[in-house]
Short mmCIF file of C-alpha atoms in Angstrom, two decimals:
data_model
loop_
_atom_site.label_atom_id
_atom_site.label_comp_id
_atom_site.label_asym_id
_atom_site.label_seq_id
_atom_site.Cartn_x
_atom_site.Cartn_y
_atom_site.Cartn_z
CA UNK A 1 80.16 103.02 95.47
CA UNK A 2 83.10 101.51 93.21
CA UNK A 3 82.57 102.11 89.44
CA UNK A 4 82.94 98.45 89.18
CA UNK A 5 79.56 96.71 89.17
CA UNK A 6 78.81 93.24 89.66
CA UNK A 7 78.65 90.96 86.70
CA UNK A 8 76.08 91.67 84.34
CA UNK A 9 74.64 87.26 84.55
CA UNK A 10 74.27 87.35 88.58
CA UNK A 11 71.01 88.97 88.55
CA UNK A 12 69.60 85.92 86.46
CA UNK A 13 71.34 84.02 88.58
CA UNK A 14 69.69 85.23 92.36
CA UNK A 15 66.43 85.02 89.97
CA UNK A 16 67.15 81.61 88.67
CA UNK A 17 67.63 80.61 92.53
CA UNK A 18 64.64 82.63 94.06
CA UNK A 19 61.61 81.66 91.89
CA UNK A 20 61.75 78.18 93.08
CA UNK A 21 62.15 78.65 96.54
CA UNK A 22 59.35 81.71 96.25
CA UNK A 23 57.19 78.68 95.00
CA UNK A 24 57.73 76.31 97.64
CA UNK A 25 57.43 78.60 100.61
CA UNK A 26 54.07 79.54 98.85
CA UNK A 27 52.81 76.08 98.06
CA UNK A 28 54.83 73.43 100.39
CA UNK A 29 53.77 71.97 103.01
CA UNK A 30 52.86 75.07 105.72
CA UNK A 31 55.78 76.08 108.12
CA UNK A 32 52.62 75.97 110.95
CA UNK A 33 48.90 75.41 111.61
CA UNK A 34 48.88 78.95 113.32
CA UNK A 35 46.46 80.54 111.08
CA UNK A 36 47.96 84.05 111.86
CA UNK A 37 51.64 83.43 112.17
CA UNK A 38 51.62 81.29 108.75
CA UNK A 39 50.37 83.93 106.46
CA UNK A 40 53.25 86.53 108.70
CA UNK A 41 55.63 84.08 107.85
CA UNK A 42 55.13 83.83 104.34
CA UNK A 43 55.30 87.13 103.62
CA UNK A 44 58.65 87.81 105.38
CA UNK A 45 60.43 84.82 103.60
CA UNK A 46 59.05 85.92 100.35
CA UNK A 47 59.32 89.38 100.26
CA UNK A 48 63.27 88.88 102.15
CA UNK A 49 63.87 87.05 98.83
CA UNK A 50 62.05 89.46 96.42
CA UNK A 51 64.61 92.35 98.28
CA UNK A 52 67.59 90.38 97.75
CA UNK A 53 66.81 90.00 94.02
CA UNK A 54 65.82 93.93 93.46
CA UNK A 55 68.98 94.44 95.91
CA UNK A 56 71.13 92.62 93.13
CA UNK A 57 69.27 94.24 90.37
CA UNK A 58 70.29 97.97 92.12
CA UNK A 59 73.99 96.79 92.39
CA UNK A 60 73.81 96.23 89.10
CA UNK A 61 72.79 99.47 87.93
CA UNK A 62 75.26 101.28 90.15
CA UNK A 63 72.98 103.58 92.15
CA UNK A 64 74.75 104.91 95.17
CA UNK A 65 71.99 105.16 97.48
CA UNK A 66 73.21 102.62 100.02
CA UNK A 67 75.21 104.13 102.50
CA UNK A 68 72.92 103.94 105.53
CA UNK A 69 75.19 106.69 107.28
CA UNK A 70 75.74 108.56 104.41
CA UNK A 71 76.71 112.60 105.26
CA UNK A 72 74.70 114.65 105.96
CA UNK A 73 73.02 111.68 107.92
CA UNK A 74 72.40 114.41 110.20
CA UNK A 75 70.44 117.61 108.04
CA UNK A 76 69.04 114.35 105.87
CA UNK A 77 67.58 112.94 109.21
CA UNK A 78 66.08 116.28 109.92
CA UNK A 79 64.74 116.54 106.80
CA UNK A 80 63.05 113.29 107.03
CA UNK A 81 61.24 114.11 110.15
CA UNK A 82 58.02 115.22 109.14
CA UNK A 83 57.95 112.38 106.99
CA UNK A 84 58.60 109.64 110.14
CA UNK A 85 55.70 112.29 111.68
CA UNK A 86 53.00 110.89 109.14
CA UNK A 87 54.16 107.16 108.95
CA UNK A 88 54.34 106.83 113.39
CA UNK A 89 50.91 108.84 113.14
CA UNK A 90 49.72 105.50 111.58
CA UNK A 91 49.53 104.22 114.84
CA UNK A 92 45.81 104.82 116.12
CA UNK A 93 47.14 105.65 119.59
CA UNK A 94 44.13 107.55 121.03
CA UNK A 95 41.81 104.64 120.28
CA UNK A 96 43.98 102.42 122.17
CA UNK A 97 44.60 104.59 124.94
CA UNK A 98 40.87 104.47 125.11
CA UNK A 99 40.48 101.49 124.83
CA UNK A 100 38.15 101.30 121.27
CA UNK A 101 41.41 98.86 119.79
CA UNK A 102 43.35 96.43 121.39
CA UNK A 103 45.57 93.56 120.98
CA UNK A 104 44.35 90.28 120.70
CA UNK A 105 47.83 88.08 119.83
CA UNK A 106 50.24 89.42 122.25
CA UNK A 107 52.51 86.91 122.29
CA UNK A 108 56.48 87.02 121.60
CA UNK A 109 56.39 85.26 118.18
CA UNK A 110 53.36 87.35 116.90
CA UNK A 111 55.18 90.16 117.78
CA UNK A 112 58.30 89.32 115.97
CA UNK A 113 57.17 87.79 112.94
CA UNK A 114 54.78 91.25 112.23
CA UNK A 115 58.22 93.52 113.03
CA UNK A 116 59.97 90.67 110.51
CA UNK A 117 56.90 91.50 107.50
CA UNK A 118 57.15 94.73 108.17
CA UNK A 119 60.87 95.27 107.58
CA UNK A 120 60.81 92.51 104.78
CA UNK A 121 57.73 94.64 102.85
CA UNK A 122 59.82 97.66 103.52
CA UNK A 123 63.03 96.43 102.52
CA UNK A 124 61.57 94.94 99.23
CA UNK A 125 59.14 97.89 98.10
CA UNK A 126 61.83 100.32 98.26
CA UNK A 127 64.65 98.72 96.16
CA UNK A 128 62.20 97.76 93.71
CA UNK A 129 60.07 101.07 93.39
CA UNK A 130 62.43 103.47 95.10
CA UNK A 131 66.18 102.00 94.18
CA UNK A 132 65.68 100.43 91.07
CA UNK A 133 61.80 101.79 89.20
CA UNK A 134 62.45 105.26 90.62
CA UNK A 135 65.90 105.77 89.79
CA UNK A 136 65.74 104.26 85.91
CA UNK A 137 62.94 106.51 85.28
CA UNK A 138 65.03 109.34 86.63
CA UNK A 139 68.44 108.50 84.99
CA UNK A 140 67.69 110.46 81.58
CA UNK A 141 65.56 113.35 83.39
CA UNK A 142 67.45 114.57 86.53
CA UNK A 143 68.75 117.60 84.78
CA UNK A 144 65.51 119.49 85.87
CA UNK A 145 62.89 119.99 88.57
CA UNK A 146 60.09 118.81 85.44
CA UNK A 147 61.93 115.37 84.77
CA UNK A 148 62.11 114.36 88.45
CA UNK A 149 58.65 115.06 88.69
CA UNK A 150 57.73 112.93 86.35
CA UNK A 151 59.57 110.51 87.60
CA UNK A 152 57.99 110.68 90.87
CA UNK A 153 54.59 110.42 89.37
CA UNK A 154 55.45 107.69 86.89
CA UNK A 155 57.01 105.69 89.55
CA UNK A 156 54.33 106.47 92.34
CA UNK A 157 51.39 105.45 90.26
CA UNK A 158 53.20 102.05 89.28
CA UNK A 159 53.66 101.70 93.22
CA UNK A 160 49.80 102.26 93.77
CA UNK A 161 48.94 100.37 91.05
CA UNK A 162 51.20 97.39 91.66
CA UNK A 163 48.18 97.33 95.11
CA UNK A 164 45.09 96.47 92.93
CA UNK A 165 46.27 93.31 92.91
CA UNK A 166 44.51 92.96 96.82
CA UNK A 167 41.40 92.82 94.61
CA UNK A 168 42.20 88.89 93.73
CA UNK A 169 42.55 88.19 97.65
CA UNK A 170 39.07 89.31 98.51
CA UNK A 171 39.67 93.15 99.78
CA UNK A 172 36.95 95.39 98.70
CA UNK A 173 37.35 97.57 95.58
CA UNK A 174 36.44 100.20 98.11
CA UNK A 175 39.41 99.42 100.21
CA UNK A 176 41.56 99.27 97.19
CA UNK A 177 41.10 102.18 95.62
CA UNK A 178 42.05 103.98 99.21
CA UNK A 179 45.37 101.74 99.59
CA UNK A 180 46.33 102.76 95.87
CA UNK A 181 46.05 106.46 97.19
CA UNK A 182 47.83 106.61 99.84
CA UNK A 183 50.25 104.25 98.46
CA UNK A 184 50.97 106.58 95.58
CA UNK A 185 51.14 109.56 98.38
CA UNK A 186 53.54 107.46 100.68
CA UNK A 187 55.71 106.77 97.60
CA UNK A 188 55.74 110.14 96.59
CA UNK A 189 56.85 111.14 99.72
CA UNK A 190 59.70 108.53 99.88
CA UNK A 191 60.79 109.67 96.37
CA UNK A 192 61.14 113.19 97.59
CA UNK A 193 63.43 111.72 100.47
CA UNK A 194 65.50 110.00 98.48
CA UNK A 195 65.97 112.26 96.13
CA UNK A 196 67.09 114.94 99.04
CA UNK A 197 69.25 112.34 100.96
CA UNK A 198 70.72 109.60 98.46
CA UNK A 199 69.86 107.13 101.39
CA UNK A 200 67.92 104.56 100.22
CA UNK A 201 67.66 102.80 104.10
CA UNK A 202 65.77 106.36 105.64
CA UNK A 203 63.24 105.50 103.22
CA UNK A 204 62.49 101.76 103.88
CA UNK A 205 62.40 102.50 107.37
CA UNK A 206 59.79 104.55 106.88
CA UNK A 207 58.24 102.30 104.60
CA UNK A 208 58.22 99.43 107.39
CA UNK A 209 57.12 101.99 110.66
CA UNK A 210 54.62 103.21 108.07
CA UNK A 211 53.31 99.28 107.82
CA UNK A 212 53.85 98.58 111.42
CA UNK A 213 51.88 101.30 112.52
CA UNK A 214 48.98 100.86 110.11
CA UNK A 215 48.99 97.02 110.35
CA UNK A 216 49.39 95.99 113.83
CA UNK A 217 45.61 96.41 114.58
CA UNK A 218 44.07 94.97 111.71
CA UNK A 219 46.80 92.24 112.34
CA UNK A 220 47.29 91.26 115.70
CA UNK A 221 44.52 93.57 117.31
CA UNK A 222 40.70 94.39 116.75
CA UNK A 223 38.26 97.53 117.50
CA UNK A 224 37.36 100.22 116.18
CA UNK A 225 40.85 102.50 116.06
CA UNK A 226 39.73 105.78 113.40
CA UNK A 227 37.81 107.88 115.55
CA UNK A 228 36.89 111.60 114.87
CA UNK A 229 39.84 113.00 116.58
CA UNK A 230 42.41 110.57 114.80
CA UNK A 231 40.52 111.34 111.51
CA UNK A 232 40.90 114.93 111.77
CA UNK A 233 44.67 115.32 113.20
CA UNK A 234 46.13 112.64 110.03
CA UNK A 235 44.16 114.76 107.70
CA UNK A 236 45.58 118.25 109.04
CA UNK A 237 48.73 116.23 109.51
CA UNK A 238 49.09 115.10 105.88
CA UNK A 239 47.73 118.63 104.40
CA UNK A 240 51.26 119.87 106.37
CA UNK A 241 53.32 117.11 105.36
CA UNK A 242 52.09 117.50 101.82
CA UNK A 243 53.13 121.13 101.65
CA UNK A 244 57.09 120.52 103.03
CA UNK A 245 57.38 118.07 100.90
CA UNK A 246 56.58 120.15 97.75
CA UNK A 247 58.84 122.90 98.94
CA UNK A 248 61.61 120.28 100.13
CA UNK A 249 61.25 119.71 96.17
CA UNK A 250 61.16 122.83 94.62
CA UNK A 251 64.35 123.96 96.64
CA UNK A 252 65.80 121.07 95.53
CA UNK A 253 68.41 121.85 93.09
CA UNK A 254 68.94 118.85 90.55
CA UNK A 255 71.92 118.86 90.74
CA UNK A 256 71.95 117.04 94.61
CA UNK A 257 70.91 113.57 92.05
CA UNK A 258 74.64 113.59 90.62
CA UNK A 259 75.74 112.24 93.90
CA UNK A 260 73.42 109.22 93.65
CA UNK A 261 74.58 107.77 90.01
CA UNK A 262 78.08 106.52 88.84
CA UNK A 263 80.00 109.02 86.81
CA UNK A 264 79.05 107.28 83.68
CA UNK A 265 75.40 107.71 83.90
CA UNK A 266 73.73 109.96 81.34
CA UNK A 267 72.26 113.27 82.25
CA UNK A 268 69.83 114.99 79.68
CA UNK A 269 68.25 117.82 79.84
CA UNK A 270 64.63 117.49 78.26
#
């Protein structure tokens, strides 16, 4: 990335722009009377224009995490795959194969506009919490393996947090507390990866498999899809991932972050 960043009003500009049309694509008049491709819709519109203001916010700041083939794209792709392991495991595949889930909207548009919310939740969770929270909280405490840790947790819990907001739409406190969990987990995980590959685009594709896989049931399907079997296999499954990631960390040297800010960017030891 250039040294040169984009002018410092733009930001309040693609914000000035965006809050208005956020409002009217949440209260105009509804795109359609489909009661599950309207709420689908919605959240790809607004969360495609929540990314594009976070994506003007990380410009801004300079990180240079954007390169989607950025070398090693190769030893950073193998590095991720444990990590894809855990988000496709989402998927309840054995309860499909056996029929206990199943798809219910299987039409074309259905299809498309859950890939589209996916990618859009993806794409906008990690420039805000991965490009843009992550990074700022790392800036000043890269120098050591103790002030990207903290950055991970500081970070991670705002991600999980940011999800008790699902309380106000009706979802069980029950249910909540489990998706801040795992959301703090999952953006742990991505923070790790990002940190190891300066490629910001391996993460939000994880992000949106991670959503596609989880979602598609409780979406566009119905059953019962976490059986013993699928129980048991995430839970060994995560245990494993858990572990490489922590030792992906530790053998991290800090110094690998240098390649992800501009030259001018402060580095202090704490």
């Amino acid at each position: 990335m250039s040294k040169r960043r984009i002018p410092t009003w733009l930001p309040f500009a693609v914000i000035g722009v965006a809050a208005p049309l956020l409002l009217w694509i949440e209260y105009g008049p509804p795109m359609t009377q489909d009661a599950v491709l309207l709420p689908l819709m919605q959240m790809t519109l607004t969360r495609t224009i929540a990314a594009a203001v976070f994506l003007v916010i990380l410009l801004s700041q300079g990180y240079r995490v954007l390169n989607p083939l950025r070398a090693p794209f190769g030893k950073s792709l193998l590095w991720s795959l444990p990590a894809f392991a855990v988000v496709i495991n989402n998927m309840p595949i054995l309860s499909m194969m056996w029929g206990d889930a199943y798809i219910v909207h299987g039409g074309a548009m259905y299809w498309v506009w859950f890939a589209l919310e996916c990618l859009a939740i993806g794409l906008f969770e990690e420039i805000a919490f991965r490009g843009v929270i992550l990074l700022r909280f790392a800036q000043t405490r890269r120098a050591t393996h103790k002030g990207l840790l903290i950055s991970i947790l500081l970070s991670s819990a705002v991600f999980g947090a940011m999800h008790a907001v699902n309380l106000f739409a009706g979802a069980g406190p029950g249910a909540v507390l489990m998706q801040i969990g795992y959301s703090f987990l999952i953006g742990a995980m991505c923070s790790v990866v990002l940190f190891k590959t300066a490629n910001l685009w391996l993460c939000v594709a994880l992000h949106a498999i991670y959503d596609f896989c989880g979602a598609l049931l409780p979406t566009l399907g119905a059953g019962h899809w976490w059986d013993t079997p699928t129980v048991i296999f995430t839970a060994v499954l995560a245990v494993a991932t858990t572990v490489y990631m922590v030792v992906l960390f530790a053998r991290m040297d800090p110094r690998e972050t240098d390649r992800i800010y501009a030259p001018s960017a402060e580095k202090h030891p704490e």
